[in-house]
């Protein structure tokens, strides 16, 4: 069994690392094990076939030859059929295979079974808001996406790859089905956010009457820097830069906290909800605590992933 386990282990490492000399050593282990099993099988079979011989002393009364009963005519005695012995090499190969399987199970078992002590970080999943009543604005807005649906669309396994940090996993994910501020609850505005160690991505959809063209005019009137028009999935879009807001809340003293301050820089891609730009848009914003920002291509790739789940506006 030791030879089988070592042989299989060496063969696995050799094939994984493409080390052919090591593969030869693994073959030697397996062949030597098969030969040893074959030898043991033959020895056991020889011991089993040994029979005590009758005494040849003619003076002994038991030496007389006793007549053996004859089987009936036409019948073949059951003992006349030769008993077929199993093949020794077949037994050897079967034993090696059995030992190899047992060794493989013992070796791979801890890897195949889930471990409660596994310290590998797991990606955060979107919370389920089942049973929560949606605001009335969602019922009045045809085909409006909810915050949970938006979170599922954003929190994909390849989101970290799109951001340029493929080794990171999501540390937090959330989605809310709120309404736009200053609209008296009449405009649905779902929102989702996924956080990583490096970047945070926020996506919101405003089902308002404001078009991207009007939005660009407002930014140009405000002389906002770094504004550029682009197109995403044949929909008009615009890239802009800004800052997040930082709010410090002091829970120890019971005070209301400090003033709202300017947070790290952010980059936002705003895309129209339909190709004709009849109103409504989707904002995709990325920022980081360190102030670093990914390339604009990351925002475009995220938009191409999220937008197919958001139905085009039909009104």
mmCIF file of C-alpha atoms in Angstrom:
data_model
loop_
_atom_site.group_PDB
_atom_site.id
_atom_site.type_symbol
_atom_site.label_atom_id
_atom_site.label_comp_id
_atom_site.label_asym_id
_atom_site.label_seq_id
_atom_site.Cartn_x
_atom_site.Cartn_y
_atom_site.Cartn_z
ATOM 1 C CA UNK A 1 0.000 0.000 0.000
ATOM 2 C CA UNK A 2 2.875 2.355 0.766
ATOM 3 C CA UNK A 3 4.350 1.741 -2.674
ATOM 4 C CA UNK A 4 1.002 2.414 -4.363
ATOM 5 C CA UNK A 5 0.434 5.673 -2.488
ATOM 6 C CA UNK A 6 3.963 6.904 -3.153
ATOM 7 C CA UNK A 7 3.755 5.891 -6.805
ATOM 8 C CA UNK A 8 0.448 7.673 -7.389
ATOM 9 C CA UNK A 9 1.654 10.777 -5.535
ATOM 10 C CA UNK A 10 4.884 10.967 -7.543
ATOM 11 C CA UNK A 11 2.992 10.416 -10.814
ATOM 12 C CA UNK A 12 0.547 13.205 -9.976
ATOM 13 C CA UNK A 13 3.288 15.708 -9.150
ATOM 14 C CA UNK A 14 5.250 14.707 -12.239
ATOM 15 C CA UNK A 15 2.284 15.174 -14.581
ATOM 16 C CA UNK A 16 1.327 18.459 -12.934
ATOM 17 C CA UNK A 17 4.850 19.906 -13.152
ATOM 18 C CA UNK A 18 5.788 18.153 -16.423
ATOM 19 C CA UNK A 19 8.742 16.424 -14.745
ATOM 20 C CA UNK A 20 9.134 13.279 -16.830
ATOM 21 C CA UNK A 21 12.080 11.757 -14.842
ATOM 22 C CA UNK A 22 9.895 11.877 -11.742
ATOM 23 C CA UNK A 23 7.130 10.153 -13.706
ATOM 24 C CA UNK A 24 9.572 7.326 -14.428
ATOM 25 C CA UNK A 25 10.272 6.983 -10.722
ATOM 26 C CA UNK A 26 6.537 6.776 -10.062
ATOM 27 C CA UNK A 27 6.221 3.998 -12.652
ATOM 28 C CA UNK A 28 9.065 2.095 -10.947
ATOM 29 C CA UNK A 29 7.236 2.349 -7.610
ATOM 30 C CA UNK A 30 4.021 0.987 -9.124
ATOM 31 C CA UNK A 31 5.746 -1.837 -11.038
ATOM 32 C CA UNK A 32 7.760 -2.880 -7.971
ATOM 33 C CA UNK A 33 4.560 -2.891 -5.905
ATOM 34 C CA UNK A 34 2.788 -5.046 -8.501
ATOM 35 C CA UNK A 35 5.675 -7.547 -8.510
ATOM 36 C CA UNK A 36 5.638 -7.778 -4.720
ATOM 37 C CA UNK A 37 1.879 -8.338 -4.639
ATOM 38 C CA UNK A 38 2.250 -11.008 -7.339
ATOM 39 C CA UNK A 39 4.895 -12.784 -5.250
ATOM 40 C CA UNK A 40 2.721 -12.732 -2.138
ATOM 41 C CA UNK A 41 -0.269 -14.085 -4.081
ATOM 42 C CA UNK A 42 1.758 -16.996 -5.420
ATOM 43 C CA UNK A 43 3.129 -17.786 -1.949
ATOM 44 C CA UNK A 44 -0.343 -17.788 -0.405
ATOM 45 C CA UNK A 45 -1.663 -19.992 -3.196
ATOM 46 C CA UNK A 46 1.188 -22.491 -2.760
ATOM 47 C CA UNK A 47 0.554 -22.695 0.988
ATOM 48 C CA UNK A 48 -3.153 -23.269 0.406
ATOM 49 C CA UNK A 49 -2.509 -26.102 -2.079
ATOM 50 C CA UNK A 50 -0.292 -28.124 0.326
ATOM 51 C CA UNK A 51 -2.051 -31.400 1.371
ATOM 52 C CA UNK A 52 -0.899 -33.982 3.976
ATOM 53 C CA UNK A 53 0.363 -37.129 2.228
ATOM 54 C CA UNK A 54 -0.701 -40.617 3.224
ATOM 55 C CA UNK A 55 1.829 -42.883 4.949
ATOM 56 C CA UNK A 56 3.582 -45.390 2.685
ATOM 57 C CA UNK A 57 4.225 -47.944 5.485
ATOM 58 C CA UNK A 58 2.815 -51.305 4.231
ATOM 59 C CA UNK A 59 2.650 -52.748 7.734
ATOM 60 C CA UNK A 60 0.249 -50.093 8.949
ATOM 61 C CA UNK A 61 -3.336 -51.268 8.972
ATOM 62 C CA UNK A 62 -4.446 -47.969 7.475
ATOM 63 C CA UNK A 63 -2.204 -48.504 4.481
ATOM 64 C CA UNK A 64 -4.664 -50.841 2.828
ATOM 65 C CA UNK A 65 -6.224 -49.417 -0.195
ATOM 66 C CA UNK A 66 -9.861 -48.815 0.352
ATOM 67 C CA UNK A 67 -12.215 -49.077 -2.576
ATOM 68 C CA UNK A 68 -13.617 -45.730 -3.612
ATOM 69 C CA UNK A 69 -17.301 -45.456 -4.401
ATOM 70 C CA UNK A 70 -17.959 -45.082 -8.073
ATOM 71 C CA UNK A 71 -20.308 -42.417 -9.285
ATOM 72 C CA UNK A 72 -23.388 -43.523 -11.159
ATOM 73 C CA UNK A 73 -22.951 -44.195 -14.844
ATOM 74 C CA UNK A 74 -23.606 -41.171 -17.004
ATOM 75 C CA UNK A 75 -22.854 -38.693 -14.252
ATOM 76 C CA UNK A 76 -19.666 -36.735 -13.866
ATOM 77 C CA UNK A 77 -18.473 -36.361 -10.322
ATOM 78 C CA UNK A 78 -18.510 -32.797 -9.099
ATOM 79 C CA UNK A 79 -14.860 -33.004 -8.141
ATOM 80 C CA UNK A 80 -13.892 -33.979 -11.678
ATOM 81 C CA UNK A 81 -14.210 -30.385 -12.972
ATOM 82 C CA UNK A 82 -10.899 -28.579 -12.464
ATOM 83 C CA UNK A 83 -11.192 -25.503 -10.270
ATOM 84 C CA UNK A 84 -10.031 -22.462 -12.175
ATOM 85 C CA UNK A 85 -7.543 -20.421 -10.221
ATOM 86 C CA UNK A 86 -7.597 -16.631 -10.488
ATOM 87 C CA UNK A 87 -4.763 -15.036 -12.392
ATOM 88 C CA UNK A 88 -1.953 -13.957 -10.087
ATOM 89 C CA UNK A 89 -1.032 -10.908 -12.172
ATOM 90 C CA UNK A 90 -4.677 -9.836 -12.270
ATOM 91 C CA UNK A 91 -4.828 -10.026 -8.497
ATOM 92 C CA UNK A 92 -1.623 -8.022 -8.236
ATOM 93 C CA UNK A 93 -2.883 -5.255 -10.520
ATOM 94 C CA UNK A 94 -6.228 -5.168 -8.710
ATOM 95 C CA UNK A 95 -4.474 -4.873 -5.362
ATOM 96 C CA UNK A 96 -2.281 -2.020 -6.594
ATOM 97 C CA UNK A 97 -5.333 -0.225 -7.995
ATOM 98 C CA UNK A 98 -7.240 -0.687 -4.735
ATOM 99 C CA UNK A 99 -4.360 0.624 -2.654
ATOM 100 C CA UNK A 100 -3.945 3.574 -5.015
ATOM 101 C CA UNK A 101 -7.639 4.473 -4.707
ATOM 102 C CA UNK A 102 -7.497 4.249 -0.926
ATOM 103 C CA UNK A 103 -4.394 6.422 -0.845
ATOM 104 C CA UNK A 104 -5.976 8.951 -3.205
ATOM 105 C CA UNK A 105 -9.098 9.176 -1.052
ATOM 106 C CA UNK A 106 -7.043 9.715 2.091
ATOM 107 C CA UNK A 107 -4.920 12.343 0.352
ATOM 108 C CA UNK A 108 -7.700 14.241 -1.467
ATOM 109 C CA UNK A 109 -10.407 13.842 1.169
ATOM 110 C CA UNK A 110 -9.602 17.000 3.148
ATOM 111 C CA UNK A 111 -9.477 19.004 -0.085
ATOM 112 C CA UNK A 112 -12.786 17.752 -1.441
ATOM 113 C CA UNK A 113 -14.774 18.105 1.773
ATOM 114 C CA UNK A 114 -15.689 21.623 2.951
ATOM 115 C CA UNK A 115 -13.843 22.689 6.051
ATOM 116 C CA UNK A 116 -15.361 24.880 8.719
ATOM 117 C CA UNK A 117 -11.912 26.261 9.562
ATOM 118 C CA UNK A 118 -11.209 27.400 6.023
ATOM 119 C CA UNK A 119 -9.693 30.870 6.260
ATOM 120 C CA UNK A 120 -10.122 31.646 2.561
ATOM 121 C CA UNK A 121 -12.161 34.869 2.274
ATOM 122 C CA UNK A 122 -15.527 34.454 0.629
ATOM 123 C CA UNK A 123 -17.024 37.073 -1.640
ATOM 124 C CA UNK A 124 -19.865 39.050 -0.116
ATOM 125 C CA UNK A 125 -23.312 38.272 -1.491
ATOM 126 C CA UNK A 126 -26.233 40.598 -2.039
ATOM 127 C CA UNK A 127 -28.831 40.578 0.758
ATOM 128 C CA UNK A 128 -32.312 39.297 0.017
ATOM 129 C CA UNK A 129 -35.044 41.865 0.534
ATOM 130 C CA UNK A 130 -37.926 39.452 0.050
ATOM 131 C CA UNK A 131 -41.171 40.588 1.582
ATOM 132 C CA UNK A 132 -40.242 44.271 1.684
ATOM 133 C CA UNK A 133 -42.809 46.569 0.144
ATOM 134 C CA UNK A 134 -41.560 48.765 -2.695
ATOM 135 C CA UNK A 135 -42.362 52.473 -2.820
ATOM 136 C CA UNK A 136 -45.335 53.467 -4.936
ATOM 137 C CA UNK A 137 -42.998 55.021 -7.505
ATOM 138 C CA UNK A 138 -41.888 51.539 -8.606
ATOM 139 C CA UNK A 139 -45.453 50.485 -9.362
ATOM 140 C CA UNK A 140 -45.954 53.601 -11.485
ATOM 141 C CA UNK A 141 -42.659 53.120 -13.358
ATOM 142 C CA UNK A 142 -42.883 50.444 -16.056
ATOM 143 C CA UNK A 143 -40.164 47.770 -15.892
ATOM 144 C CA UNK A 144 -38.222 49.515 -13.098
ATOM 145 C CA UNK A 145 -35.374 47.456 -11.654
ATOM 146 C CA UNK A 146 -35.143 47.005 -7.879
ATOM 147 C CA UNK A 147 -32.100 47.482 -5.684
ATOM 148 C CA UNK A 148 -31.747 43.727 -5.144
ATOM 149 C CA UNK A 149 -31.782 43.057 -8.888
ATOM 150 C CA UNK A 150 -29.270 45.852 -9.450
ATOM 151 C CA UNK A 151 -26.974 44.404 -6.774
ATOM 152 C CA UNK A 152 -27.097 40.948 -8.394
ATOM 153 C CA UNK A 153 -26.262 42.485 -11.773
ATOM 154 C CA UNK A 154 -23.300 44.417 -10.344
ATOM 155 C CA UNK A 155 -21.845 41.809 -7.983
ATOM 156 C CA UNK A 156 -20.570 39.416 -10.650
ATOM 157 C CA UNK A 157 -17.512 37.130 -10.255
ATOM 158 C CA UNK A 158 -15.584 39.092 -12.897
ATOM 159 C CA UNK A 159 -16.159 42.550 -11.360
ATOM 160 C CA UNK A 160 -12.732 42.527 -9.686
ATOM 161 C CA UNK A 161 -11.163 41.556 -13.025
ATOM 162 C CA UNK A 162 -12.861 44.510 -14.712
ATOM 163 C CA UNK A 163 -11.477 46.839 -12.041
ATOM 164 C CA UNK A 164 -7.950 45.553 -12.588
ATOM 165 C CA UNK A 165 -7.712 43.802 -9.205
ATOM 166 C CA UNK A 166 -8.446 40.152 -10.069
ATOM 167 C CA UNK A 167 -7.109 38.748 -6.777
ATOM 168 C CA UNK A 168 -9.563 40.685 -4.600
ATOM 169 C CA UNK A 169 -12.987 39.547 -3.426
ATOM 170 C CA UNK A 170 -15.988 41.661 -2.565
ATOM 171 C CA UNK A 171 -16.060 42.579 1.127
ATOM 172 C CA UNK A 172 -19.561 44.088 1.139
ATOM 173 C CA UNK A 173 -22.553 44.247 -1.204
ATOM 174 C CA UNK A 174 -25.855 46.038 -0.774
ATOM 175 C CA UNK A 175 -28.896 47.186 -2.708
ATOM 176 C CA UNK A 176 -31.704 49.610 -1.892
ATOM 177 C CA UNK A 177 -34.970 50.448 -3.616
ATOM 178 C CA UNK A 178 -35.306 54.137 -2.770
ATOM 179 C CA UNK A 179 -36.655 57.184 -4.540
ATOM 180 C CA UNK A 180 -34.808 60.213 -5.880
ATOM 181 C CA UNK A 181 -34.340 63.107 -3.424
ATOM 182 C CA UNK A 182 -36.421 66.261 -3.809
ATOM 183 C CA UNK A 183 -39.078 64.395 -5.825
ATOM 184 C CA UNK A 184 -41.567 63.737 -3.012
ATOM 185 C CA UNK A 185 -41.136 60.003 -3.572
ATOM 186 C CA UNK A 186 -42.416 60.113 -7.153
ATOM 187 C CA UNK A 187 -39.207 59.051 -8.981
ATOM 188 C CA UNK A 188 -37.831 55.569 -8.463
ATOM 189 C CA UNK A 189 -34.082 55.460 -7.957
ATOM 190 C CA UNK A 190 -32.674 52.024 -7.019
ATOM 191 C CA UNK A 191 -29.044 51.797 -5.931
ATOM 192 C CA UNK A 192 -26.432 49.090 -5.429
ATOM 193 C CA UNK A 193 -22.896 49.147 -4.073
ATOM 194 C CA UNK A 194 -20.050 46.616 -3.967
ATOM 195 C CA UNK A 195 -16.889 47.228 -1.946
ATOM 196 C CA UNK A 196 -13.416 45.779 -2.442
ATOM 197 C CA UNK A 197 -10.180 46.405 -0.565
ATOM 198 C CA UNK A 198 -9.059 48.809 -3.306
ATOM 199 C CA UNK A 199 -12.162 50.180 -5.010
ATOM 200 C CA UNK A 200 -15.837 50.759 -4.287
ATOM 201 C CA UNK A 201 -18.404 50.640 -7.118
ATOM 202 C CA UNK A 202 -21.804 52.305 -6.863
ATOM 203 C CA UNK A 203 -24.584 51.994 -9.447
ATOM 204 C CA UNK A 204 -27.837 53.947 -9.361
ATOM 205 C CA UNK A 205 -30.673 54.250 -11.868
ATOM 206 C CA UNK A 206 -32.784 57.419 -12.001
ATOM 207 C CA UNK A 207 -36.147 56.978 -13.751
ATOM 208 C CA UNK A 208 -36.562 60.734 -14.191
ATOM 209 C CA UNK A 209 -37.236 62.900 -17.243
ATOM 210 C CA UNK A 210 -33.700 64.276 -17.305
ATOM 211 C CA UNK A 211 -31.866 63.160 -20.446
ATOM 212 C CA UNK A 212 -28.125 62.755 -20.913
ATOM 213 C CA UNK A 213 -28.102 65.699 -23.335
ATOM 214 C CA UNK A 214 -29.671 67.911 -20.684
ATOM 215 C CA UNK A 215 -27.315 66.516 -18.085
ATOM 216 C CA UNK A 216 -24.293 67.404 -20.230
ATOM 217 C CA UNK A 217 -25.613 70.948 -20.711
ATOM 218 C CA UNK A 218 -25.905 71.361 -16.948
ATOM 219 C CA UNK A 219 -22.335 70.174 -16.446
ATOM 220 C CA UNK A 220 -21.040 72.496 -19.134
ATOM 221 C CA UNK A 221 -22.863 75.436 -17.562
ATOM 222 C CA UNK A 222 -21.285 74.553 -14.256
ATOM 223 C CA UNK A 223 -17.871 74.383 -15.955
ATOM 224 C CA UNK A 224 -17.154 70.979 -14.524
ATOM 225 C CA UNK A 225 -13.736 69.638 -15.580
ATOM 226 C CA UNK A 226 -12.934 66.365 -17.302
ATOM 227 C CA UNK A 227 -16.290 65.855 -19.022
ATOM 228 C CA UNK A 228 -16.234 63.715 -22.152
ATOM 229 C CA UNK A 229 -19.039 62.267 -24.249
ATOM 230 C CA UNK A 230 -18.930 58.568 -25.096
ATOM 231 C CA UNK A 231 -21.280 55.846 -26.289
ATOM 232 C CA UNK A 232 -22.107 52.591 -24.478
ATOM 233 C CA UNK A 233 -24.159 49.904 -26.264
ATOM 234 C CA UNK A 234 -25.342 52.537 -28.750
ATOM 235 C CA UNK A 235 -26.608 54.713 -25.899
ATOM 236 C CA UNK A 236 -25.337 58.268 -25.287
ATOM 237 C CA UNK A 237 -23.159 58.546 -22.198
ATOM 238 C CA UNK A 238 -20.826 60.981 -20.481
ATOM 239 C CA UNK A 239 -17.764 60.584 -18.241
ATOM 240 C CA UNK A 240 -17.209 63.069 -15.436
ATOM 241 C CA UNK A 241 -15.066 63.505 -12.333
ATOM 242 C CA UNK A 242 -16.061 64.553 -8.838
ATOM 243 C CA UNK A 243 -15.566 63.871 -5.156
ATOM 244 C CA UNK A 244 -17.352 61.749 -2.638
ATOM 245 C CA UNK A 245 -18.673 63.151 0.629
ATOM 246 C CA UNK A 246 -17.077 62.283 3.973
ATOM 247 C CA UNK A 247 -19.248 62.485 7.093
ATOM 248 C CA UNK A 248 -17.724 61.950 10.533
ATOM 249 C CA UNK A 249 -20.159 60.700 13.172
ATOM 250 C CA UNK A 250 -19.116 60.715 16.828
ATOM 251 C CA UNK A 251 -21.072 57.991 18.616
ATOM 252 C CA UNK A 252 -19.150 58.265 21.866
ATOM 253 C CA UNK A 253 -20.123 61.766 22.966
ATOM 254 C CA UNK A 254 -23.672 61.663 21.687
ATOM 255 C CA UNK A 255 -23.107 64.662 19.428
ATOM 256 C CA UNK A 256 -24.369 65.102 15.910
ATOM 257 C CA UNK A 257 -20.930 64.686 14.382
ATOM 258 C CA UNK A 258 -18.742 66.958 12.342
ATOM 259 C CA UNK A 259 -19.546 68.801 9.121
ATOM 260 C CA UNK A 260 -19.771 67.161 5.719
ATOM 261 C CA UNK A 261 -16.356 67.199 4.122
ATOM 262 C CA UNK A 262 -14.980 66.435 0.694
ATOM 263 C CA UNK A 263 -14.043 62.822 0.302
ATOM 264 C CA UNK A 264 -11.748 60.999 -2.146
ATOM 265 C CA UNK A 265 -12.018 61.732 -5.884
ATOM 266 C CA UNK A 266 -14.430 59.660 -7.944
ATOM 267 C CA UNK A 267 -15.104 58.913 -11.593
ATOM 268 C CA UNK A 268 -18.667 58.554 -12.904
ATOM 269 C CA UNK A 269 -20.117 57.190 -16.134
ATOM 270 C CA UNK A 270 -23.712 58.272 -16.840
ATOM 271 C CA UNK A 271 -25.563 56.304 -19.535
ATOM 272 C CA UNK A 272 -29.009 56.957 -20.985
ATOM 273 C CA UNK A 273 -31.699 54.352 -20.357
ATOM 274 C CA UNK A 274 -32.505 54.099 -24.082
ATOM 275 C CA UNK A 275 -30.845 54.787 -27.402
ATOM 276 C CA UNK A 276 -33.082 57.790 -28.146
ATOM 277 C CA UNK A 277 -32.234 59.482 -24.816
ATOM 278 C CA UNK A 278 -35.841 60.127 -23.851
ATOM 279 C CA UNK A 279 -35.058 60.615 -20.163
ATOM 280 C CA UNK A 280 -33.588 58.656 -17.301
ATOM 281 C CA UNK A 281 -30.000 57.501 -16.841
ATOM 282 C CA UNK A 282 -27.746 55.062 -15.029
ATOM 283 C CA UNK A 283 -24.795 56.310 -12.975
ATOM 284 C CA UNK A 284 -21.743 54.083 -12.398
ATOM 285 C CA UNK A 285 -19.300 55.618 -9.916
ATOM 286 C CA UNK A 286 -15.935 54.269 -8.750
ATOM 287 C CA UNK A 287 -13.679 55.591 -5.988
ATOM 288 C CA UNK A 288 -11.068 54.446 -3.468
ATOM 289 C CA UNK A 289 -9.862 55.552 -0.063
ATOM 290 C CA UNK A 290 -6.373 56.134 -1.417
ATOM 291 C CA UNK A 291 -7.645 58.413 -4.166
ATOM 292 C CA UNK A 292 -6.489 56.106 -6.985
ATOM 293 C CA UNK A 293 -8.952 55.486 -9.812
ATOM 294 C CA UNK A 294 -9.102 52.734 -12.431
ATOM 295 C CA UNK A 295 -8.932 53.421 -16.132
ATOM 296 C CA UNK A 296 -12.087 54.674 -17.845
ATOM 297 C CA UNK A 297 -12.237 51.388 -19.758
ATOM 298 C CA UNK A 298 -13.178 49.702 -16.468
ATOM 299 C CA UNK A 299 -16.270 51.909 -16.165
ATOM 300 C CA UNK A 300 -17.252 51.154 -19.757
ATOM 301 C CA UNK A 301 -16.851 47.409 -19.166
ATOM 302 C CA UNK A 302 -18.942 47.536 -15.983
ATOM 303 C CA UNK A 303 -21.660 49.451 -17.834
ATOM 304 C CA UNK A 304 -21.751 46.822 -20.589
ATOM 305 C CA UNK A 305 -22.233 44.185 -17.871
ATOM 306 C CA UNK A 306 -24.960 45.972 -15.896
ATOM 307 C CA UNK A 307 -27.002 47.681 -18.613
ATOM 308 C CA UNK A 308 -28.421 44.495 -20.229
ATOM 309 C CA UNK A 309 -30.272 43.796 -16.974
ATOM 310 C CA UNK A 310 -31.852 47.265 -17.056
ATOM 311 C CA UNK A 311 -34.675 47.379 -19.561
ATOM 312 C CA UNK A 312 -34.749 50.279 -21.968
ATOM 313 C CA UNK A 313 -37.284 52.928 -21.180
ATOM 314 C CA UNK A 314 -40.463 52.549 -23.218
ATOM 315 C CA UNK A 315 -42.207 55.801 -22.386
#
